[in-house]
XYZ file of N, CA and C in Angstrom:
654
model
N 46.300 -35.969 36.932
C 47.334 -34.947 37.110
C 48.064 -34.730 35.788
N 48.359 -33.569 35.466
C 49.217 -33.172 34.349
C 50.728 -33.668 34.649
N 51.169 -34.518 33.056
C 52.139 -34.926 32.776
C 53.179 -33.490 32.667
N 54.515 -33.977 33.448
C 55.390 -33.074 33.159
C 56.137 -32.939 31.563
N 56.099 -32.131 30.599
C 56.387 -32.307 29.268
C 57.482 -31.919 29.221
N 58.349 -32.341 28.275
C 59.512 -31.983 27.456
C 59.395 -29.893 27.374
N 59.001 -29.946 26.716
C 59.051 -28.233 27.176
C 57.316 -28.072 27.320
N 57.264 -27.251 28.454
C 55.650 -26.937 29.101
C 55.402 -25.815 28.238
N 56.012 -24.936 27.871
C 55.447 -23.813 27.495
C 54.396 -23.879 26.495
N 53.264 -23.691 27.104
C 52.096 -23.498 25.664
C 52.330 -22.952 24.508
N 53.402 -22.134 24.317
C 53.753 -21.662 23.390
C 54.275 -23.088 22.227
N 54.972 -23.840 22.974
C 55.410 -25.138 22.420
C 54.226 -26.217 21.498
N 53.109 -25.758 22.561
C 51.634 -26.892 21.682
C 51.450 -26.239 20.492
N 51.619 -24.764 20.668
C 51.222 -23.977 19.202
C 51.746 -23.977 18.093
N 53.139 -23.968 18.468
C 53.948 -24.428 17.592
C 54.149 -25.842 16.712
N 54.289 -26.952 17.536
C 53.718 -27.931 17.044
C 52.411 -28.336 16.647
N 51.295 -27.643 16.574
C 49.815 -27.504 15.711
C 50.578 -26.998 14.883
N 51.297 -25.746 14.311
C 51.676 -25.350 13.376
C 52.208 -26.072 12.401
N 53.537 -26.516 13.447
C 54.086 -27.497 11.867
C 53.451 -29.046 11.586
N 52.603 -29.480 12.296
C 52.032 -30.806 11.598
C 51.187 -30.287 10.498
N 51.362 -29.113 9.987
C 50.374 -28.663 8.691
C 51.262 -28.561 7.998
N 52.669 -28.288 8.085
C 53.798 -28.282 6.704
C 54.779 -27.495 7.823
N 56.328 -27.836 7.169
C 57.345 -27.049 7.613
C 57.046 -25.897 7.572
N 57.973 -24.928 8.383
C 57.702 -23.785 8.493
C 58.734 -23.166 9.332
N 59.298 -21.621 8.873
C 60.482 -21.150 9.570
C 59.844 -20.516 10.911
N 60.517 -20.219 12.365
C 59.782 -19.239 13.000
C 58.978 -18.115 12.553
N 59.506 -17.419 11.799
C 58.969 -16.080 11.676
C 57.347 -16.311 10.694
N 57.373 -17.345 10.173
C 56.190 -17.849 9.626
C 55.424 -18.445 10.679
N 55.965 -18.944 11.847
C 54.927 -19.663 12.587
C 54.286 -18.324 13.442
N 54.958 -17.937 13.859
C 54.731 -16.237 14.220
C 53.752 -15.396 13.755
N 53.971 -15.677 12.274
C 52.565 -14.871 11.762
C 51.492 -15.603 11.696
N 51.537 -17.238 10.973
C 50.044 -17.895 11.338
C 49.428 -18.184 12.961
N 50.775 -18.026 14.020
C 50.183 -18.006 15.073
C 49.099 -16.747 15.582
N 49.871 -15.531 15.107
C 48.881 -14.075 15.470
C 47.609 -14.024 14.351
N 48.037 -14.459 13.077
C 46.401 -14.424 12.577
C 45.439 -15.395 12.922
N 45.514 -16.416 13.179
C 44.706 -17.190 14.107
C 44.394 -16.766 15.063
N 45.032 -15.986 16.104
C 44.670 -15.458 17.626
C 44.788 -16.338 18.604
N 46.005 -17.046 18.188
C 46.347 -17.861 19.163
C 47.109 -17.583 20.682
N 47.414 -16.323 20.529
C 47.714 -15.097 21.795
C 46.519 -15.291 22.635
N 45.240 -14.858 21.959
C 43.626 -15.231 22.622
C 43.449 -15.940 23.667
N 44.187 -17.574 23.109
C 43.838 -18.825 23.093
C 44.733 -19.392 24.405
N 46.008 -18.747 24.695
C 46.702 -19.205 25.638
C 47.896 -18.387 25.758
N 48.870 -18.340 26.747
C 49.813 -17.043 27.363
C 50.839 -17.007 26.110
N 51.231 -15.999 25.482
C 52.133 -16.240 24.436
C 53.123 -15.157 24.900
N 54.293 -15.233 24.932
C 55.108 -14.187 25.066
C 56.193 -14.426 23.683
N 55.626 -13.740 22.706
C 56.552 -13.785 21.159
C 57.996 -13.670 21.652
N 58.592 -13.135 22.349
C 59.845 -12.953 22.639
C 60.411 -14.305 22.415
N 59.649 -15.323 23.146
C 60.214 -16.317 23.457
C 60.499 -17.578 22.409
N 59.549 -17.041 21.343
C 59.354 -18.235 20.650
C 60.711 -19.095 19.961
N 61.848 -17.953 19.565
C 62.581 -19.181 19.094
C 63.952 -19.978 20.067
N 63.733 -19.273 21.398
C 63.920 -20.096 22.041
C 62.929 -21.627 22.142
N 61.646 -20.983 22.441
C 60.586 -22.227 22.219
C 61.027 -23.368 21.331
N 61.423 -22.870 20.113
C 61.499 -24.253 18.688
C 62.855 -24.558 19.279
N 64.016 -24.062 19.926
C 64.994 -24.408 19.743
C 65.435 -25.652 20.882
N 64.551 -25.159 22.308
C 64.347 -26.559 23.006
C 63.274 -27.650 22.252
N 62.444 -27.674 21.513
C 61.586 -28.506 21.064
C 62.775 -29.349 19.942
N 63.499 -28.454 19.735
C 64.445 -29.623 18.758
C 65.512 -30.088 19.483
N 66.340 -29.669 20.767
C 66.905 -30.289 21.815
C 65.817 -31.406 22.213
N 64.888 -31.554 21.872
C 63.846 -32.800 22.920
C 63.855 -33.729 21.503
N 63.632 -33.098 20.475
C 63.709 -33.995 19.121
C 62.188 -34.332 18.590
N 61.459 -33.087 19.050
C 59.952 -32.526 18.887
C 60.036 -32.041 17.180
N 60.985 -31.228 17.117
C 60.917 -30.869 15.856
C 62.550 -31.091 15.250
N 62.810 -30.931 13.929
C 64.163 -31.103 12.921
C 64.332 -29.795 12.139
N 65.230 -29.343 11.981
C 65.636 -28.350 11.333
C 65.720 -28.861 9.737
N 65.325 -28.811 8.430
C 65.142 -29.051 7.421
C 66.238 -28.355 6.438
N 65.894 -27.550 6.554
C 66.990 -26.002 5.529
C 66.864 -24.991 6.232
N 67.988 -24.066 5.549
C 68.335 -22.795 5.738
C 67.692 -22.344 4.674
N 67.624 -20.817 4.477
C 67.889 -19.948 3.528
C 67.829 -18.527 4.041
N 68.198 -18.039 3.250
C 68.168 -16.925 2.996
C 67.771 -15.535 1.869
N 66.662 -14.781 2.041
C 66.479 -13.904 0.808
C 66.932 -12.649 1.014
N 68.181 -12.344 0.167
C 68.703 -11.186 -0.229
C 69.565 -10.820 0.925
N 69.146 -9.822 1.532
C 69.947 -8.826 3.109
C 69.343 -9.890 4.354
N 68.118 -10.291 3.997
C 67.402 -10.673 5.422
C 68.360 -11.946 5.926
N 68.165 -11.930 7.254
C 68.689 -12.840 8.178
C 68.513 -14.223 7.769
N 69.495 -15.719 7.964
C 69.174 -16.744 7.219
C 68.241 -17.239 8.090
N 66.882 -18.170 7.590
C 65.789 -18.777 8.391
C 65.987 -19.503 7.965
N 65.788 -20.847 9.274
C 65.940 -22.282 9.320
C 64.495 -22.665 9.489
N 64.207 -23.754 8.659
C 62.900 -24.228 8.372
C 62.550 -25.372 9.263
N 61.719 -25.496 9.692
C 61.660 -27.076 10.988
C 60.245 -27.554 10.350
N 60.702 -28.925 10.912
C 59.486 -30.040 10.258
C 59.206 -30.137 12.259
N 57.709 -30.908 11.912
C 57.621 -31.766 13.278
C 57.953 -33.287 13.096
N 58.368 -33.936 14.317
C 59.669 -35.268 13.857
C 57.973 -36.274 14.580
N 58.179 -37.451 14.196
C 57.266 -38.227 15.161
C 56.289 -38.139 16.335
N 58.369 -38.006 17.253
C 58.171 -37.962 18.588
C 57.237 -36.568 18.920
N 57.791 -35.296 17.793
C 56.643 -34.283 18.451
C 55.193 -34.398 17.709
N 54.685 -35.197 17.106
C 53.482 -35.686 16.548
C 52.783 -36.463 17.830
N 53.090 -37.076 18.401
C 52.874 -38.022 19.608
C 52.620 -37.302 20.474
N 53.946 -36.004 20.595
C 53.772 -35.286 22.111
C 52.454 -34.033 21.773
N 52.349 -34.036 20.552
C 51.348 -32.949 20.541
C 49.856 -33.227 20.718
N 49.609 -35.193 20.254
C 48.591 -35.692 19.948
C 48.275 -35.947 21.726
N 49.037 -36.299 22.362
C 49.186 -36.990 23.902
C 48.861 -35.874 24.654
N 49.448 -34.095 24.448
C 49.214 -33.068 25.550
C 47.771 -32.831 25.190
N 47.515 -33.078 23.684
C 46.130 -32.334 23.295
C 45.321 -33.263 24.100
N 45.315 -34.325 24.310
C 44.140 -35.170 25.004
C 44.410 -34.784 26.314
N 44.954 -34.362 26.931
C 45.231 -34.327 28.019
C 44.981 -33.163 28.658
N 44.799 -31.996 27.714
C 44.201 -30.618 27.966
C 42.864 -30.607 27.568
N 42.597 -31.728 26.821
C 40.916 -31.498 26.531
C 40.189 -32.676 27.936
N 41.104 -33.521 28.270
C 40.505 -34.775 29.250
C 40.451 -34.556 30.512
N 41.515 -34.128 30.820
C 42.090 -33.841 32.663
C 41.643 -32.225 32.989
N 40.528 -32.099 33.791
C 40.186 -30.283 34.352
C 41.355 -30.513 35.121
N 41.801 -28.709 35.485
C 42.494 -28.982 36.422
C 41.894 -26.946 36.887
N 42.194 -26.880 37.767
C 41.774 -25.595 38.921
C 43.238 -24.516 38.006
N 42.089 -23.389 37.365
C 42.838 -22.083 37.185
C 42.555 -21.371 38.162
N 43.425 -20.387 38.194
C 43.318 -19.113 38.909
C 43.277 -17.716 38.668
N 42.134 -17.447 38.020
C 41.388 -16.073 37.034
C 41.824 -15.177 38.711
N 42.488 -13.734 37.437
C 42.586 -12.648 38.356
C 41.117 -11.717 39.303
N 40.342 -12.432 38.373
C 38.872 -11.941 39.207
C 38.646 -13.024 40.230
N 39.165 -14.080 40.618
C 38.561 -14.942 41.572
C 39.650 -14.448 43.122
N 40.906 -14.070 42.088
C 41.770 -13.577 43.455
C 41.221 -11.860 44.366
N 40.907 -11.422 43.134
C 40.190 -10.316 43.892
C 38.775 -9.972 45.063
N 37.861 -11.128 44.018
C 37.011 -11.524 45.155
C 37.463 -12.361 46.458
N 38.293 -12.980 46.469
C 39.082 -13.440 47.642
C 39.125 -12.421 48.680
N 39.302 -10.933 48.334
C 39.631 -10.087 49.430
C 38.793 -9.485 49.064
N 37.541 -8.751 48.743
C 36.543 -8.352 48.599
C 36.247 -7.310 49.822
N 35.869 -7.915 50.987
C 35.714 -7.547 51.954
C 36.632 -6.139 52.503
N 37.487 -6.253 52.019
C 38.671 -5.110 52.227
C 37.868 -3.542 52.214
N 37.006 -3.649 50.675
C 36.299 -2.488 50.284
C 34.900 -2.408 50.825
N 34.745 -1.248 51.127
C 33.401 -0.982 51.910
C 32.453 -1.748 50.611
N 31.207 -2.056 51.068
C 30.154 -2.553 50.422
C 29.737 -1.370 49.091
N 29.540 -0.634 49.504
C 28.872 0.473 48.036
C 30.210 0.821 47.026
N 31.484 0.166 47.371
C 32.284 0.646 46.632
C 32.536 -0.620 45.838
N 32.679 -1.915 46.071
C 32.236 -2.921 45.548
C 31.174 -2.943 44.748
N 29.842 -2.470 45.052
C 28.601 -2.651 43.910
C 29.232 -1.572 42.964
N 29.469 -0.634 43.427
C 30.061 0.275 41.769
C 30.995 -0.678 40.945
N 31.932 -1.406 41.687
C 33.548 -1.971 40.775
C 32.659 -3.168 40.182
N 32.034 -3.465 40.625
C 30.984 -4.665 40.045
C 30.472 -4.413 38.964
N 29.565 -2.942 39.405
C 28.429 -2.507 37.905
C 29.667 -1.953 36.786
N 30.742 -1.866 37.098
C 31.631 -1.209 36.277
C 32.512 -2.291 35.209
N 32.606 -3.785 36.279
C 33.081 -4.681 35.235
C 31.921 -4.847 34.875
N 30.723 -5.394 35.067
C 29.329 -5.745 34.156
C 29.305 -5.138 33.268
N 29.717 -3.995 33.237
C 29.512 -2.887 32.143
C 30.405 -3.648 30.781
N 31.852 -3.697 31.110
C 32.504 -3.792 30.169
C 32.275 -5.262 29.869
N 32.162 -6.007 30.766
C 32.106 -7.454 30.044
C 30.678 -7.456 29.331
N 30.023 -7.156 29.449
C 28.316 -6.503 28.250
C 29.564 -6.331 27.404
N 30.151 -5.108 26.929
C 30.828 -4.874 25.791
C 31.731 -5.678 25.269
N 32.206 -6.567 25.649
C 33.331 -7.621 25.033
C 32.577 -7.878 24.978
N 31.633 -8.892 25.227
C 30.510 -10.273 25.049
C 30.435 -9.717 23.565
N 29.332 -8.281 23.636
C 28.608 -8.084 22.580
C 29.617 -8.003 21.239
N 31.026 -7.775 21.582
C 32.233 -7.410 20.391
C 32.504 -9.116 20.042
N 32.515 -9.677 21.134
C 32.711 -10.981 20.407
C 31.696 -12.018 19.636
N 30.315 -11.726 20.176
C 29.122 -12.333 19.729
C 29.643 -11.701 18.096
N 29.678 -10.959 17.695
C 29.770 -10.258 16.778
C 30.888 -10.772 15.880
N 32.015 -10.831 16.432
C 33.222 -11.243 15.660
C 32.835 -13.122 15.486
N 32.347 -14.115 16.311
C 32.492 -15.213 16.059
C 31.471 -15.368 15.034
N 30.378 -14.567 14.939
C 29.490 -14.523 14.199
C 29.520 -14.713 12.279
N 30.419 -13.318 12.334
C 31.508 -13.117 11.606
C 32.603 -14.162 10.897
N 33.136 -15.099 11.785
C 34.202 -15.800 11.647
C 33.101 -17.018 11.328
N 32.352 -17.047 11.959
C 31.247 -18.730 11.626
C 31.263 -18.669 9.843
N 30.947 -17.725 9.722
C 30.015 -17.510 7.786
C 31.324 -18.123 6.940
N 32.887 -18.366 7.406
C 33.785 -18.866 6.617
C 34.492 -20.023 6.672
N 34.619 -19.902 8.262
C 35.529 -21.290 8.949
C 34.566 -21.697 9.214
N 34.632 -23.216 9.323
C 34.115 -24.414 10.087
C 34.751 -24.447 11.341
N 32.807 -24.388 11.860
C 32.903 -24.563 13.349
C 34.029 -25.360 14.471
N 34.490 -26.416 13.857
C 35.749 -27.098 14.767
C 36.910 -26.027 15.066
N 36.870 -25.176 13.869
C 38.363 -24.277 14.279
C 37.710 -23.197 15.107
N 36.577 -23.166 15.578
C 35.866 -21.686 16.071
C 35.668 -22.399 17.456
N 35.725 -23.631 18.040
C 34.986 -24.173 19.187
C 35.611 -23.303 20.712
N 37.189 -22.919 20.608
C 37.612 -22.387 21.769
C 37.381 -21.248 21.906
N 37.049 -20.369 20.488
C 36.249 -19.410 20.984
C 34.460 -19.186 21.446
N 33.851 -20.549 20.746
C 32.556 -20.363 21.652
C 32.733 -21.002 23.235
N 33.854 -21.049 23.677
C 34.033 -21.793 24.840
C 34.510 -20.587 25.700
N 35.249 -19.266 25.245
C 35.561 -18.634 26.078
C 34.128 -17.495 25.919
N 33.932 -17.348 24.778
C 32.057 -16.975 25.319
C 31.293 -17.315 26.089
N 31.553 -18.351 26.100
C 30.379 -19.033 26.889
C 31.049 -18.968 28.628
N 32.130 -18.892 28.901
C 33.147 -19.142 30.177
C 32.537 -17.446 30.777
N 32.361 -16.587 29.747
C 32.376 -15.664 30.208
C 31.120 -14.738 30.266
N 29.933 -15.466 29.412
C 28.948 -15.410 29.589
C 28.109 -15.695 31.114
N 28.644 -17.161 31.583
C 28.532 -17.292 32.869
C 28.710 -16.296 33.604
N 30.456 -15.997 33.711
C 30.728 -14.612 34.527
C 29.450 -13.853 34.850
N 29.110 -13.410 34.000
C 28.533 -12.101 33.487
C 26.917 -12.176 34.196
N 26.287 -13.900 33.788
C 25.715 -14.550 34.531
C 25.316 -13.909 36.365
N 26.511 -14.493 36.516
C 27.026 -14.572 38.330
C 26.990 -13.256 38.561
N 27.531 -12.243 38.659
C 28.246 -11.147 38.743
C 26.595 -10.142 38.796
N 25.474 -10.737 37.472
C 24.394 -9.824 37.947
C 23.717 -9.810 38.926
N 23.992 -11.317 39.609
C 23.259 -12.052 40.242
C 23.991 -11.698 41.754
N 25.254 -11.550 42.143
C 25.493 -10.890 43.196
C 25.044 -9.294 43.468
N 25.230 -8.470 42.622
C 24.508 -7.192 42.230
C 23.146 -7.236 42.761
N 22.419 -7.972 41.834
C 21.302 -7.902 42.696
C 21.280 -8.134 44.218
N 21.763 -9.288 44.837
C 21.445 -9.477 46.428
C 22.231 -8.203 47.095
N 23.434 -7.525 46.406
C 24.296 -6.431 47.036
C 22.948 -5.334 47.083
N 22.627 -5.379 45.911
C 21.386 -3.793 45.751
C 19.998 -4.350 47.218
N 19.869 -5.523 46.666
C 18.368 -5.836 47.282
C 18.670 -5.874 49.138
N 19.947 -5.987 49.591
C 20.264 -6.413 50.723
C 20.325 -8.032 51.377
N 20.120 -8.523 50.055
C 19.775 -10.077 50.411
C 21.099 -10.813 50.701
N 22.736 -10.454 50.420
C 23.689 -11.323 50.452
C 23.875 -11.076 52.318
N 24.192 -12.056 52.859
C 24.429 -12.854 53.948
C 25.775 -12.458 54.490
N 25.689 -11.043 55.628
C 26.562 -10.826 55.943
C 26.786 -9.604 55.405
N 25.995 -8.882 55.180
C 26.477 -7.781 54.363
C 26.016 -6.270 55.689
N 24.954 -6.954 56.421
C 24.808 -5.810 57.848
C 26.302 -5.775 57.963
N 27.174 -7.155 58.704
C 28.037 -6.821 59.263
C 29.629 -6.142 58.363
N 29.309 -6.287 57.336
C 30.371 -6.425 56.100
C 30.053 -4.763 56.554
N 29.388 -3.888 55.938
C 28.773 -2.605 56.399
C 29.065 -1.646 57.553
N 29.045 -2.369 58.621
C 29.164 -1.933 59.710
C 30.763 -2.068 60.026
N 31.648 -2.662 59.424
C 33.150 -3.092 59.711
C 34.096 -1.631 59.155
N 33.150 -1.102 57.963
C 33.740 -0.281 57.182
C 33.397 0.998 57.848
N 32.373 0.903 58.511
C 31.843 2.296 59.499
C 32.233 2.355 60.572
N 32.689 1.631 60.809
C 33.070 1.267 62.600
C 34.599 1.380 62.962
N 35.245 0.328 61.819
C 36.204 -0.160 61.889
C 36.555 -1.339 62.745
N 35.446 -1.531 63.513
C 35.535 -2.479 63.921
C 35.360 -4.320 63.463
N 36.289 -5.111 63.700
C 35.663 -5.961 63.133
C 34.481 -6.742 63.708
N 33.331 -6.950 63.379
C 32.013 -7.870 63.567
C 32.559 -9.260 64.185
N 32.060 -9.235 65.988
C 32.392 -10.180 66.719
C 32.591 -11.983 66.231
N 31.120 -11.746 65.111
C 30.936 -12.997 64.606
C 31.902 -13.546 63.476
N 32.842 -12.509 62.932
C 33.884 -12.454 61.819
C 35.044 -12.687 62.770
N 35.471 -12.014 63.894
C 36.587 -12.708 64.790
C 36.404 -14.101 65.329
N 35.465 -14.589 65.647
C 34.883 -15.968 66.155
C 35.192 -16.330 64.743
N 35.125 -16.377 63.875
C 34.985 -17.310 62.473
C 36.728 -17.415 62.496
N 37.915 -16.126 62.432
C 38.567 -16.389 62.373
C 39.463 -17.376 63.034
N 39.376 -16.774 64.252
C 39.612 -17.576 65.568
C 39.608 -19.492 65.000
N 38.409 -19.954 64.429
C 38.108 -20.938 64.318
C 39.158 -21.511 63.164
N 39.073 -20.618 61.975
C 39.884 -21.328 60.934
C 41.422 -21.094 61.083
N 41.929 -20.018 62.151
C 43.719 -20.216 62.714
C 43.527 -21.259 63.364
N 42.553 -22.104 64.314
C 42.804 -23.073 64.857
C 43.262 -24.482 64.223
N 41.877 -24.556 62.855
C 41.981 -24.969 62.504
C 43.021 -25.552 61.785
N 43.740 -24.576 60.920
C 45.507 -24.666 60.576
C 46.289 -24.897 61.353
N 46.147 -24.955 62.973
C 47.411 -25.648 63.678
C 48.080 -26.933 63.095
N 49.013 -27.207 63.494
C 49.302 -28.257 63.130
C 49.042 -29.061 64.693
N 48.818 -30.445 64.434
C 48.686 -31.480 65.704
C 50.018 -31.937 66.060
């Protein structure tokens, strides 16, 4: 099970990767965070960030070093990472690479209710994401490709990981297509007939029937 952290926000791990490479003011971590594509990599809401550093130094993750200021611009305070956030960064990182734990992709919630849409309107929304995920794949095959010829592979690994996450997809997704086209998926007479009828398929009320029971409580 995931440890509850001093501040959860992923935005917080990024930040601390940042400064165990050298101090650094927000607005600098800001920019090596977006040229990296660390937005990509996990939920970033920039708004937040210097709230982000400012609980990480309430926890004593990071130290404020200096001020300055150049010319008109606003004064920026420079932060080191302190120990304790050397530890907490070294401890979450094992712990996000060691412990799976169950996401919840907006495509798995949609197939959840699937059934809602008649069958031929589904194989279109299907052939229509296939479509575009072909085109990201092929934009990213392209860009990591790209990015391999300079960086070393260790800094490139989470992006052959979300290739590959989504390669699968892409995988699956032809592979329902087909049994939708061929007639082979299981349940699809009655899936068919629910949307023509309106009725629901006796054997789909019996199923329900079974799993409200099931949720009673004893």
């Amino acid at each position: 099970m995931a440890k509850r952290r001093p501040v959860g926000n992923l935005l917080a791990l990024a930040v601390l990767a940042a400064l165990v490479e050298r101090p650094r003011h927000p607005y600098e971590i800001a920019a090596v965070l977006r040229a990296r594509g660390k937005d990509q990599d996990m939920p970033i809401k920039w708004g937040s960030l210097y709230t982000v550093v400012a609980n990480l130094e309430r926890h004593g993750l990071v130290a404020a070093v200096e001020s300055a200021r150049q010319g008109r611009r606003p004064e920026r305070t420079v932060y080191r990472i302190t120990e304790a956030g050397r530890a907490e960064l070294v401890d979450w990182t094992r712990e996000l690479v060691a412990v799976p734990e169950r996401e919840q992709p907006r495509f798995e919630a949609g197939l959840s209710v699937l059934g809602v849409l008649a069958p031929d309107e589904a194989l279109d929304l299907l052939r229509l994401r296939l479509d575009r995920l072909e085109g990201q794949l092929a934009a990213q095959r392209a860009a990591l490709a790209g990015h391999a010829r300079e960086v070393p592979r260790v800094f490139l690994i989470e992006a052959e990981y979300d290739l590959a996450v989504r390669q699968a997809e892409a995988t699956w997704v032809r592979g329902l297509l087909d049994e939708l086209t061929t007639g082979a998926l299981p349940g699809l007479a009655e899936w068919r007939a629910w949307h023509e009828t309106g009725a629901v398929p006796p054997e789909w009320a019996d199923l329900a029937d079974l799993t409200e029971r099931g949720t009673e409580p004893h």
